[in-house]
Coordinates of C-alpha atoms in Angstrom, one line a residue:
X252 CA 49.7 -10.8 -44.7
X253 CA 49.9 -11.9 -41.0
X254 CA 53.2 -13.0 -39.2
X255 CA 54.0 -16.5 -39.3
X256 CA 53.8 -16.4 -35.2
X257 CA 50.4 -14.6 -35.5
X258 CA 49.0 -16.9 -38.0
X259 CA 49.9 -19.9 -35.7
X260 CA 48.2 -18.0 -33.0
X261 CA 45.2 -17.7 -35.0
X262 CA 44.8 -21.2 -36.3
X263 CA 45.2 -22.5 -32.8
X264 CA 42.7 -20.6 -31.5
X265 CA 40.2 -21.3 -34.6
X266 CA 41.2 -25.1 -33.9
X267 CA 40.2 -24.7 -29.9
X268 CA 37.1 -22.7 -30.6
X269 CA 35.9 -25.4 -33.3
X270 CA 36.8 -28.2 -30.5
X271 CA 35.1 -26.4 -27.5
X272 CA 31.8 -25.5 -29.8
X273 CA 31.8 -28.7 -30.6
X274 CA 31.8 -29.9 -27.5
X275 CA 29.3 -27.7 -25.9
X276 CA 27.1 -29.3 -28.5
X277 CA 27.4 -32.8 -27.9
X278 CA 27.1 -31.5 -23.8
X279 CA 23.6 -29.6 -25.1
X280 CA 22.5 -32.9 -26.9
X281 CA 23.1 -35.0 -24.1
X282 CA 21.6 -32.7 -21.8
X283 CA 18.6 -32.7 -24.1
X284 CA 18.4 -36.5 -24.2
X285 CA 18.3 -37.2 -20.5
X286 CA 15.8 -34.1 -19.9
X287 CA 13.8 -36.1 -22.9
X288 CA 14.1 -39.5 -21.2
X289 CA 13.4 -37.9 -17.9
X290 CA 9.7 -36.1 -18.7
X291 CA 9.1 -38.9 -20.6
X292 CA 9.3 -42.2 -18.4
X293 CA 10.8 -40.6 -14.9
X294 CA 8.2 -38.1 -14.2
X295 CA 4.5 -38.3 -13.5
X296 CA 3.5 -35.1 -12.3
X297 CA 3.5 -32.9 -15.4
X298 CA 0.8 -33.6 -18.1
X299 CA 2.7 -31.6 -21.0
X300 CA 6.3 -33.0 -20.2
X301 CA 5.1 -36.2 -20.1
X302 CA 3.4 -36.1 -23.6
X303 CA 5.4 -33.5 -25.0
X304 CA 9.1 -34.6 -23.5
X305 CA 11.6 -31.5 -23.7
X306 CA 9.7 -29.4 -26.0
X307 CA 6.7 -28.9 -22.6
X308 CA 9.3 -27.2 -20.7
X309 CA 9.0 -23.8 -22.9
X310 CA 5.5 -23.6 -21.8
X311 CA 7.2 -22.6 -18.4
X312 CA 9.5 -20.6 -19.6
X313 CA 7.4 -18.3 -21.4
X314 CA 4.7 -18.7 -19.2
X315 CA 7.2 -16.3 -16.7
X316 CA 8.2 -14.1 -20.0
X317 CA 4.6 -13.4 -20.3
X318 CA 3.5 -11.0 -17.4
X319 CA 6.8 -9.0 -18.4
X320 CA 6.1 -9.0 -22.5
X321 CA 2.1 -8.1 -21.7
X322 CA 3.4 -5.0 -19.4
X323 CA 5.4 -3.8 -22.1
X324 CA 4.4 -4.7 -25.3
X325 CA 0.8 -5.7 -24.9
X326 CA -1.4 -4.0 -22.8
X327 CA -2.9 -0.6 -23.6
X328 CA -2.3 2.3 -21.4
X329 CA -5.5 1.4 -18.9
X330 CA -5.9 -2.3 -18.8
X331 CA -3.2 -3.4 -16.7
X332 CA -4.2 -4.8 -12.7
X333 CA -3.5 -3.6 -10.3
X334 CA -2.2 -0.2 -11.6
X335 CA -2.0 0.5 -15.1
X336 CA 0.5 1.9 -17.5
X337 CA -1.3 5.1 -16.9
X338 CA -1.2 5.4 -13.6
X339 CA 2.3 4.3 -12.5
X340 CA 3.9 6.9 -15.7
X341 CA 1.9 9.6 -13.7
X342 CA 3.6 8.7 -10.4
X343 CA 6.8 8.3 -12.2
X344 CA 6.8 11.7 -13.7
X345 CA 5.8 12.9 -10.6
X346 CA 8.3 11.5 -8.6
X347 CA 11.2 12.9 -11.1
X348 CA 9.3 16.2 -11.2
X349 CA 8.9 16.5 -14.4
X350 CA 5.8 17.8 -16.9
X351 CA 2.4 15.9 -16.0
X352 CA 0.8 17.6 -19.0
X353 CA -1.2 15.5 -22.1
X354 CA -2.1 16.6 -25.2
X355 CA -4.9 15.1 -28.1
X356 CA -7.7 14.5 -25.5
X357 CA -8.7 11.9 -22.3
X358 CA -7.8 8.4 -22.8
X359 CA -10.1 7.3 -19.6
X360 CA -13.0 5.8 -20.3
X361 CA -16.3 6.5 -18.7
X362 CA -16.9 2.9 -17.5
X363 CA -18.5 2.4 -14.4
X364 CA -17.1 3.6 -11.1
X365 CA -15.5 6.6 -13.2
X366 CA -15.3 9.3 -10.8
X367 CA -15.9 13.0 -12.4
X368 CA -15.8 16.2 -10.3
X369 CA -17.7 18.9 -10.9
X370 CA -15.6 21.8 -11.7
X371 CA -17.7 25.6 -11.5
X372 CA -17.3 28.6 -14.1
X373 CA -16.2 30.6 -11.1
X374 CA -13.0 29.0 -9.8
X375 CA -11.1 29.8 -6.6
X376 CA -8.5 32.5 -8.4
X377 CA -4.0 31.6 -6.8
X378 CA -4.5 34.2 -5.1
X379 CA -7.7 33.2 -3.5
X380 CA -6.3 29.9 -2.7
X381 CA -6.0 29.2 1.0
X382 CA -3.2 27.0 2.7
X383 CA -4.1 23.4 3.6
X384 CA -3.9 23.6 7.2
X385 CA -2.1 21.3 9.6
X386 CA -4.7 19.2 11.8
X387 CA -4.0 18.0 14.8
X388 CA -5.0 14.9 16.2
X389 CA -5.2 13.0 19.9
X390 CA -6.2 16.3 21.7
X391 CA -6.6 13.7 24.8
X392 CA -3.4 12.6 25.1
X393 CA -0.5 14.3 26.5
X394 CA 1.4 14.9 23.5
X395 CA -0.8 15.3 20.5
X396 CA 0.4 15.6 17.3
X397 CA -0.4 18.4 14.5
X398 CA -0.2 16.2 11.3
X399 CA 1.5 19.0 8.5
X400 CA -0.1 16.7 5.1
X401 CA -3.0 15.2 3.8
X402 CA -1.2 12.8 1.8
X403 CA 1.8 10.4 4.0
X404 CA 3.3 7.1 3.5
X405 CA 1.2 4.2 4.3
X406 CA 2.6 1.2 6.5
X407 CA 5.8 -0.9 5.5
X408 CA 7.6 -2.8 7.5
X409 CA 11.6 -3.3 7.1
X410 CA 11.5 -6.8 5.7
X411 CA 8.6 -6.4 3.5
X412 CA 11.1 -3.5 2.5
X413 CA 14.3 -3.0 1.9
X414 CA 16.8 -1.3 4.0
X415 CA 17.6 1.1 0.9
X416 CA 13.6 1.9 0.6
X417 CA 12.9 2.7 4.0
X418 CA 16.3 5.0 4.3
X419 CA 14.9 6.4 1.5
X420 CA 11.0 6.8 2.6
X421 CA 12.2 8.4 6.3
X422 CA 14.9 11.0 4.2
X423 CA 12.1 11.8 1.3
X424 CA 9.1 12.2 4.5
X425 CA 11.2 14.8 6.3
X426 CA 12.0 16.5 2.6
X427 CA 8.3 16.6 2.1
X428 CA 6.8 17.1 5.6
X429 CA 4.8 13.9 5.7
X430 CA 4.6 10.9 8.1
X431 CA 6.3 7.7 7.4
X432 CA 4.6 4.3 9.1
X433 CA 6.7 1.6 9.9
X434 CA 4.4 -0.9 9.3
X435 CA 4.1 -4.3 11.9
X436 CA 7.5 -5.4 11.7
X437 CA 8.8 -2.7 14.6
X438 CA 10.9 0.5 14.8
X439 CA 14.0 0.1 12.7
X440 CA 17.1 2.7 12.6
X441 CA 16.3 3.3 9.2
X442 CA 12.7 4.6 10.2
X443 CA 14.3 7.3 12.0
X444 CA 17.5 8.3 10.0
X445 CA 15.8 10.9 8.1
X446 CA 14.6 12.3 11.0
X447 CA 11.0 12.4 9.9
X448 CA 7.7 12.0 11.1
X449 CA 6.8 8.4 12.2
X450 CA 3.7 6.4 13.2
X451 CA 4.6 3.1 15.6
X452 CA 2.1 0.4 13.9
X453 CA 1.4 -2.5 17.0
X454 CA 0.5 -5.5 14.8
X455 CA -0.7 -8.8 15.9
X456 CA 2.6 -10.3 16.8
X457 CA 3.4 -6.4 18.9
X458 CA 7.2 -7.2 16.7
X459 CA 9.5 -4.4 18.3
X460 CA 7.1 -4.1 21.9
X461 CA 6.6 -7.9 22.1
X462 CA 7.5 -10.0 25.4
X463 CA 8.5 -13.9 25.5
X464 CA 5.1 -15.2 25.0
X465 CA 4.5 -12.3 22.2
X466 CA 2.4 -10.5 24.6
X467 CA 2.6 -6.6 24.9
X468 CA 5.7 -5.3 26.9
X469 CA 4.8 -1.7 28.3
X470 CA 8.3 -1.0 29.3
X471 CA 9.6 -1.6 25.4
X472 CA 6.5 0.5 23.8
X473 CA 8.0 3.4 26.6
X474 CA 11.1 3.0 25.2
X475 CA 10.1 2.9 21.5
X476 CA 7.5 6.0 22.4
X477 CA 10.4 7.8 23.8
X478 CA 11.9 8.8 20.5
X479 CA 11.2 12.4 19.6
X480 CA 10.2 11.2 16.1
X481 CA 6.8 9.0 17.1
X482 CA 4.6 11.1 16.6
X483 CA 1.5 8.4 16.9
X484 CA 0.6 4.6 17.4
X485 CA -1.0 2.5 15.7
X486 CA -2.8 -0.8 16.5
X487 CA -3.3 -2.5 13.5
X488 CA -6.8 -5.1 13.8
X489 CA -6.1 -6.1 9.8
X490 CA -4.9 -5.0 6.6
X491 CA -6.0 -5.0 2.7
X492 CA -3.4 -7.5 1.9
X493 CA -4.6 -10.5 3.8
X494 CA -8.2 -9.3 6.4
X495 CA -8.5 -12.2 8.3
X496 CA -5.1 -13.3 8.4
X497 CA -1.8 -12.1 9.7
X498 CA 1.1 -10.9 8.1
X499 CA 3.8 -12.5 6.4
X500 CA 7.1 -12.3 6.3
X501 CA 8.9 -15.3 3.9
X502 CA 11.6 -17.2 5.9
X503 CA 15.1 -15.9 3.4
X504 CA 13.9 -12.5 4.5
X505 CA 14.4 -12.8 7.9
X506 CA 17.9 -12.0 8.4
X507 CA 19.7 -11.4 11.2
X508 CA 19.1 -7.5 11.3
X509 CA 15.2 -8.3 11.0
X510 CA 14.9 -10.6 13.1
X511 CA 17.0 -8.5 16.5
X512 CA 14.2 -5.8 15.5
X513 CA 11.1 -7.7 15.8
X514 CA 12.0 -10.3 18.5
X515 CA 11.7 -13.5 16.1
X516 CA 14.4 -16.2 15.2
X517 CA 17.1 -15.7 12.1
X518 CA 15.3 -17.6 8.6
X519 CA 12.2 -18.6 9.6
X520 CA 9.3 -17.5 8.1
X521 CA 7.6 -14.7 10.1
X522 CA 3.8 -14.8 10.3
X523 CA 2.0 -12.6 12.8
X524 CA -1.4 -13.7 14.3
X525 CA -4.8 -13.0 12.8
X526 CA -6.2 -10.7 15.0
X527 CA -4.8 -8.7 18.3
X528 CA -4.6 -12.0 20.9
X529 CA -6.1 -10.1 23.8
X530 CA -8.8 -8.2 21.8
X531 CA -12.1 -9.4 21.5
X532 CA -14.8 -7.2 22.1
X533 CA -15.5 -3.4 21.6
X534 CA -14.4 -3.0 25.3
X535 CA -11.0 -4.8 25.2
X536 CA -10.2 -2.2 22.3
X537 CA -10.8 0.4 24.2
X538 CA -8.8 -1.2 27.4
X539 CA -6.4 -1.5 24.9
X540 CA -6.3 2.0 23.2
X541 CA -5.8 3.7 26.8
X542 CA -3.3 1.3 28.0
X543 CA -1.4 2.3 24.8
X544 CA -2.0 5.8 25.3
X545 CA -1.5 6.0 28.4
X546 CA 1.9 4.8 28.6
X547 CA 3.0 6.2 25.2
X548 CA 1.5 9.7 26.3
X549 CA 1.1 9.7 22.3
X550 CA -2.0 9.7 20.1
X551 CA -3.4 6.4 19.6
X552 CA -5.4 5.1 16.9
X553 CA -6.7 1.8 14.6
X554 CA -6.4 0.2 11.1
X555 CA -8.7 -2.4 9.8
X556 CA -10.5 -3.7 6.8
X557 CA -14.0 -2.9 7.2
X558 CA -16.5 -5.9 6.5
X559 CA -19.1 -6.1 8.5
X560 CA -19.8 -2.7 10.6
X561 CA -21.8 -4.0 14.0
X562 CA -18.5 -4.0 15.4
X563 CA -18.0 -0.4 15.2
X564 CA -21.4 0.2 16.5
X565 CA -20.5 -1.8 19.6
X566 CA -17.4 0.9 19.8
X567 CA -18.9 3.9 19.4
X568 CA -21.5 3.2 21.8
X569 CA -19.3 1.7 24.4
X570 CA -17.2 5.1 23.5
X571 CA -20.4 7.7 24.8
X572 CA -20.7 5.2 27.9
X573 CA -17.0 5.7 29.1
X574 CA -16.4 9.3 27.8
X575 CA -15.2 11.0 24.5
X576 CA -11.7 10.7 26.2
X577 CA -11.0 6.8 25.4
X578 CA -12.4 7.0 21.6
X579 CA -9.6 6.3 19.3
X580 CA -7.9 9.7 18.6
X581 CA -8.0 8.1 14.4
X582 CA -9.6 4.9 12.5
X583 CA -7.3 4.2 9.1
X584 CA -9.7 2.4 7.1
X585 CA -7.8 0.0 4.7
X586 CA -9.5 -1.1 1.2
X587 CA -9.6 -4.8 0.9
X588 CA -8.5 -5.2 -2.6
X589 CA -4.6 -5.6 -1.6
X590 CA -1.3 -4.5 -0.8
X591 CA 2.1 -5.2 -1.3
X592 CA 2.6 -7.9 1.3
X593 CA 2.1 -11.8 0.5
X594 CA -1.1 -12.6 0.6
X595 CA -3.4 -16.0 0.1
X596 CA -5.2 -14.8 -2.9
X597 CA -8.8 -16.2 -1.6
X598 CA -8.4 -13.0 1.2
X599 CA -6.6 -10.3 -1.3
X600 CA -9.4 -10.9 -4.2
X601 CA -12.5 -11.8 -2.2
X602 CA -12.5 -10.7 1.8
X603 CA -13.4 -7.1 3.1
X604 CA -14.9 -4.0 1.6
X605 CA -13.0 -1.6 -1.2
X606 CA -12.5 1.7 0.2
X607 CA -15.4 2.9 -1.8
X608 CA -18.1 1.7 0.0
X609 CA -16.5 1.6 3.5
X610 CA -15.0 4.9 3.9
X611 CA -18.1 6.7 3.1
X612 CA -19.4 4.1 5.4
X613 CA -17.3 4.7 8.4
X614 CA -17.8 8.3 8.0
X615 CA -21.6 8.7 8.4
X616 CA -21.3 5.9 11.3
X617 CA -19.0 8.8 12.9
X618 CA -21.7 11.1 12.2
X619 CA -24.6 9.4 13.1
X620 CA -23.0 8.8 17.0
X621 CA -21.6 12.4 17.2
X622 CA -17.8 11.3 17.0
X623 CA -17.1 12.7 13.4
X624 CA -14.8 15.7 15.3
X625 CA -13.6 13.4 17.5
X626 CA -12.1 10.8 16.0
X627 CA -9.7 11.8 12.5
X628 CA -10.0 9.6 9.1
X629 CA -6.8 8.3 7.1
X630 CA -8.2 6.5 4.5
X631 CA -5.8 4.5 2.9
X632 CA -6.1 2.2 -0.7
X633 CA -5.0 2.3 -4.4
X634 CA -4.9 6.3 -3.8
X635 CA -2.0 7.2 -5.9
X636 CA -3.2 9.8 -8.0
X637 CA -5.0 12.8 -7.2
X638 CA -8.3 12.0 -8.7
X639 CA -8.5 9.7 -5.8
X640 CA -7.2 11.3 -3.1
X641 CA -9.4 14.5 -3.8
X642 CA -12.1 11.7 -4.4
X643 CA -11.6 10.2 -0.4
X644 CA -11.2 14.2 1.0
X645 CA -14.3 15.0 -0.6
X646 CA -15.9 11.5 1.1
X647 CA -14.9 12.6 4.4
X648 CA -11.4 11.6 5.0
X649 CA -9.2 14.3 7.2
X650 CA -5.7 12.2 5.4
X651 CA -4.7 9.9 2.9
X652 CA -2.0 7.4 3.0
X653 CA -0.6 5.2 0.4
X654 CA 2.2 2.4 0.3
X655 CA 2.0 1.7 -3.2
X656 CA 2.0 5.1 -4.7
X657 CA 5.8 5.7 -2.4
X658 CA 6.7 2.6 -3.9
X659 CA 6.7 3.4 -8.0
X660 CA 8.2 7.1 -6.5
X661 CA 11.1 4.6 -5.5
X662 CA 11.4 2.9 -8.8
X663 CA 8.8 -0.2 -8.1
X664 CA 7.9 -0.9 -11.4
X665 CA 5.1 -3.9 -10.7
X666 CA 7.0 -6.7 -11.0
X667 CA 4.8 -8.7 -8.5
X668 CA 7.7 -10.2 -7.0
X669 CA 7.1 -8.7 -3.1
X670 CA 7.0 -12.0 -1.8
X671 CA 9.9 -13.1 -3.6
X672 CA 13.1 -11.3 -2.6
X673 CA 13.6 -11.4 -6.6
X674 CA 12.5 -7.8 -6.9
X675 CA 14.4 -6.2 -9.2
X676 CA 14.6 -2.9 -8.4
X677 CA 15.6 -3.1 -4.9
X678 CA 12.1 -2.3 -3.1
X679 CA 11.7 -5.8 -1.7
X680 CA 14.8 -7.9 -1.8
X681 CA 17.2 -8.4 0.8
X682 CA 19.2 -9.6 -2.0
X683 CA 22.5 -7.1 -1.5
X684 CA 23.0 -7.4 -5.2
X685 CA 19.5 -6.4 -6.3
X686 CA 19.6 -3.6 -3.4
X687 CA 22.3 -2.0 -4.8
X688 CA 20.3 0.0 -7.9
X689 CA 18.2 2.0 -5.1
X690 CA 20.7 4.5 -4.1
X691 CA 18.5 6.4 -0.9
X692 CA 19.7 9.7 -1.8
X693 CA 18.3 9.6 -5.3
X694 CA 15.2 8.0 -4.2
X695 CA 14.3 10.3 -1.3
X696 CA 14.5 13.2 -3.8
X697 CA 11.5 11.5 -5.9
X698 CA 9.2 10.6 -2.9
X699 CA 9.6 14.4 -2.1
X700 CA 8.7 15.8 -5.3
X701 CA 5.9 13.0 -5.7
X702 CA 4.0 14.0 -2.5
X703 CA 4.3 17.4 -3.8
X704 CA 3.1 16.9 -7.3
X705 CA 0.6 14.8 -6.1
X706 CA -0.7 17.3 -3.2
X707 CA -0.1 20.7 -5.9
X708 CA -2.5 18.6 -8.2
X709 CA -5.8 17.7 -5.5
X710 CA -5.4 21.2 -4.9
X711 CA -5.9 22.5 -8.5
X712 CA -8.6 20.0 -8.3
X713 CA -10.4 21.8 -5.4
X714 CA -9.7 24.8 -6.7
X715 CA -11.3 24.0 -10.2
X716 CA -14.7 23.1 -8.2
X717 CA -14.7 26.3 -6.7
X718 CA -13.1 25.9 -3.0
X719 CA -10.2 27.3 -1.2
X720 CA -8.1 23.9 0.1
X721 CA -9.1 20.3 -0.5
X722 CA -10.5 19.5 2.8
X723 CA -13.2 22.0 1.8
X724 CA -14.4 19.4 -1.0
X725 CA -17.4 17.6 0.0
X726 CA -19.9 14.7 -2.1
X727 CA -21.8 17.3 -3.6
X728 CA -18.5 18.5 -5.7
X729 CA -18.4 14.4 -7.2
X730 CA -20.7 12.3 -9.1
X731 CA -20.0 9.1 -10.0
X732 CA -20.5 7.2 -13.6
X733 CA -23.0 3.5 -13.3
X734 CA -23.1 0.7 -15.3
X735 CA -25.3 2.4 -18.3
X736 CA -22.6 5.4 -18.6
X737 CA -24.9 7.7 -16.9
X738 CA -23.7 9.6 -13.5
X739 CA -25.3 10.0 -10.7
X740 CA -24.4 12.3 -7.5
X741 CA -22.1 10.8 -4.7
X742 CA -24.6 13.0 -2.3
X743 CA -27.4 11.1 -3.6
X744 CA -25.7 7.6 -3.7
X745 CA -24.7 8.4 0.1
X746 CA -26.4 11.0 1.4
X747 CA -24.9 12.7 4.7
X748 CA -26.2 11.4 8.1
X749 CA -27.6 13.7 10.3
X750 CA -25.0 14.4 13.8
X751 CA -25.8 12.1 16.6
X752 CA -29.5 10.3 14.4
X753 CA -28.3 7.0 16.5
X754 CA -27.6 8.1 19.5
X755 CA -31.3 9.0 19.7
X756 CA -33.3 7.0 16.6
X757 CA -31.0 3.8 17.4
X758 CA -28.1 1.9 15.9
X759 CA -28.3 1.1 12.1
X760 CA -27.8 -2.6 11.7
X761 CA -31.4 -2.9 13.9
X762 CA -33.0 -1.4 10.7
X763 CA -32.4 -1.5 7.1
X764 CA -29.1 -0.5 7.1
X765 CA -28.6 3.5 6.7
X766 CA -31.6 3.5 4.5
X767 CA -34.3 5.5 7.0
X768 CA -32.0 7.2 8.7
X769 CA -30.5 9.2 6.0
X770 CA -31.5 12.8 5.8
X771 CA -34.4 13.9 3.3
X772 CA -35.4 10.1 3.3

């Protein structure tokens, strides 16, 4: 039996809770009756809420619910776009360090595109295995840099990330010897507080090196080339996300911090041109590349999209005309299926070549004008697990880089909510509440053990086909599955270009492209 005093208590509060349920209902039904009247007679836009009043806003609701319920509940380990299940729980097992093992058999199908190497009953034995060797790159300028990986982080720019992921990225780079980009939107402190490796990306709107009139401001790129940590620039001609169009960077992300970094005002959106403003020809790249390198004193390079290839023609001819010294000391060639950044989906889906047809591409246009040793390839595209990467090695790429793949190793878990500052696991928000579940020390520990679970794996891959490092892989170790299930060998699909054919037979695009020119044809 309960106290008198406590049985008061208790019917008091039963009385209350009865009166403010009761209330919260009427409050619900009114609620429900002016959202009724209102999608009924108020509104016009909206089809379903108009002849469905109330009841037509669910469609909304789990309309949202449904990307998060197919991730999870619904779609089989390879279907999802653009990484599936299968992919991202590799990286994620990477990143933690933990077995990468499967038991019970392949669940990859051999649909077209399927890439399968061809592994020898003689393998390269551990202790045959050789080291993969540091390259170095920009032997013409006056510091050139000797690159320690094959595999490195990929541009992002502080604002597309958060400052939590890129303290973690420049902390995890320096645990695993790679280069971090900072992507367009300029050189922040957090770049450099893990006292990495970094590569200055100059994109269209030159944030971090730009003038008044968003011109380029030698005496700022000095500065920003100073800093014993740049190893490289980059000039950035276009990107996966958006070819065609320049980045952007949504107005609530452009705080205060952002915007003293890259020159621009506080809440407005950021969006860079479409193409370098004083660039318009083979020979204004070139200008360009020197006056870069020249005052940086640093290796200088490009990044675009490939579409159309004339324009690299153009280069590499104008290249033998003024001397091997001005080529580009490194072309990243960037697929044009997407990135992380926001992106008009008309350029992301439809605009540029996938990395599959124009990195072999670029490569045998280097061979063909005698510039393959010259100039270094960083392919860069969807390469997150070592399938791939091998698969671009063996294609002729001297590095790999990848933005996505970095991201799961922070705890990205596809979300598609870049372009939001919703994302919930701290990646891309400048939300301080959402940032808070990335703690950087945590995270820098997984990119470090993801860049070296990804880079032990392409070397058991190279040593399976019979080779001592994976820069010894080459198109005659892949062949690649068609549309009837049948494979056919990379070597035959693009066969290697004979050094310097177009310097003496002529340039490609006057022909049928590639076609006569290759060797054995």
């Amino acid at each position: 039996m309960l106290s008198p005093q406590l049985q008061s208590w208790l019917d008091t509060f039963i009385t209350w809770l009865e009166l403010g349920l009761l209330l919260a209902l009427v409050i619900a039904l009114l609620t429900a009756l002016v959202l009724w009247f209102q999608d009924r007679y108020l509104q016009t836009a909206h089809s379903i809420r108009r002849n469905y009043p109330l009841i037509g806003r669910f469609r909304y609701f789990f309309e949202h619910l449904g990307e998060f319920f197919r991730q999870y509940f619904f779609a089989m380990d390879r279907e999802e776009l653009p990484f599936n299940r299968a992919q991202r729980s590799w990286v994620y097992r990477a990143a933690k360090n933990l077995s990468n093992t499967v038991a019970f058999g392949s669940t990859k199908q051999n649909g077209a595109g399927r890439v399968v190497f061809l592994n020898t009953p003689f393998p390269t034995l551990e202790k045959d295995a050789a080291e993969t060797m540091p390259v170095m790159i920009g032997p013409h300028a006056r510091q050139p840099y000797v690159a320690r990986s094959f595999y490195n982080i990929s541009g992002m720019s502080f604002g597309a990330l958060s400052k939590p992921a890129v303290r973690a990225l420049s902390h995890g780079a320096s645990l695993a010897g790679c280069w971090l980009n900072t992507g367009e939107g300029g050189l922040a402190p957090w770049h450099l507080e893990g006292h990495c490796d970094v590569i200055f990306q100059i994109g269209t709107a030159r944030y971090g090196v730009r003038n008044a009139d968003g011109g380029l401001d030698d005496a700022r790129l000095e500065q920003v080339a100073q800093r014993p940590e740049v190893k490289m620039i980059e000039i950035k001609l276009s990107q996966g996300a958006k070819p065609g169009k320049g980045g952007i960077l949504p107005g609530p992300k452009v705080t205060e911090e952002i915007a003293s970094i890259r020159g621009i005002p506080v809440g407005q959106p950021s969006i860079s041109p479409n193409g370098q403003p004083d660039v318009g020809s083979a020979a204004d790249l070139l200008d360009m590349i020197h006056r870069v390198r020249d005052v940086t004193g640093k290796p200088t390079g490009i990044k675009a999209v490939i579409g159309s290839w004339q324009w690299l023609e153009d280069l590499f001819m104008e290249i033998h005309e003024r001397g091997l010294e001005s080529a580009p000391d490194f072309i990243t060639i960037d697929s044009g299926d997407g990135g992380t950044g926001a992106a008009p989906m008309s350029l992301m889906d439809d605009v540029g070549l996938n990395l599959s047809e124009s990195l072999p591409l670029v490569v045998d246009l280097l061979d063909g004008f005698a510039l393959r040793e010259r100039i270094r390839v960083i392919a860069s595209g969807k390469l997150i697990t070592p399938n791939m990467v091998a698969w671009a090695i063996a294609m002729g790429a001297d590095f790999c880089v990848s933005a996505r793949g970095y991201m799961f190793a922070l705890g990205c878990i596809q979300a598609m909510q870049c372009n939001r500052n919703t994302c919930p696991t701290g990646v891309t928000t400048h939300d301080p509440r959402l940032q808070r579940g990335l703690v950087p020390a945590e995270k820098a520990q997984r990119v470090a053990y993801f860049h070296a679970n990804l880079v032990k794996e392409v070397e058991t891959i190279a040593h399976s086909c019979g080779v001592g490092e994976p820069r010894e892989l080459r198109r005659h170790h892949i062949r690649l599955v068609n549309s009837n299930g049948d494979s056919i060998p990379m070597e035959e699909l693009w066969p290697p270009i004979e050094r310097g054919l177009y310097l003496t037979e002529g340039r490609p695009s006057l022909h049928a492209p590639f076609a006569r020119f290759r060797v054995g044809a």
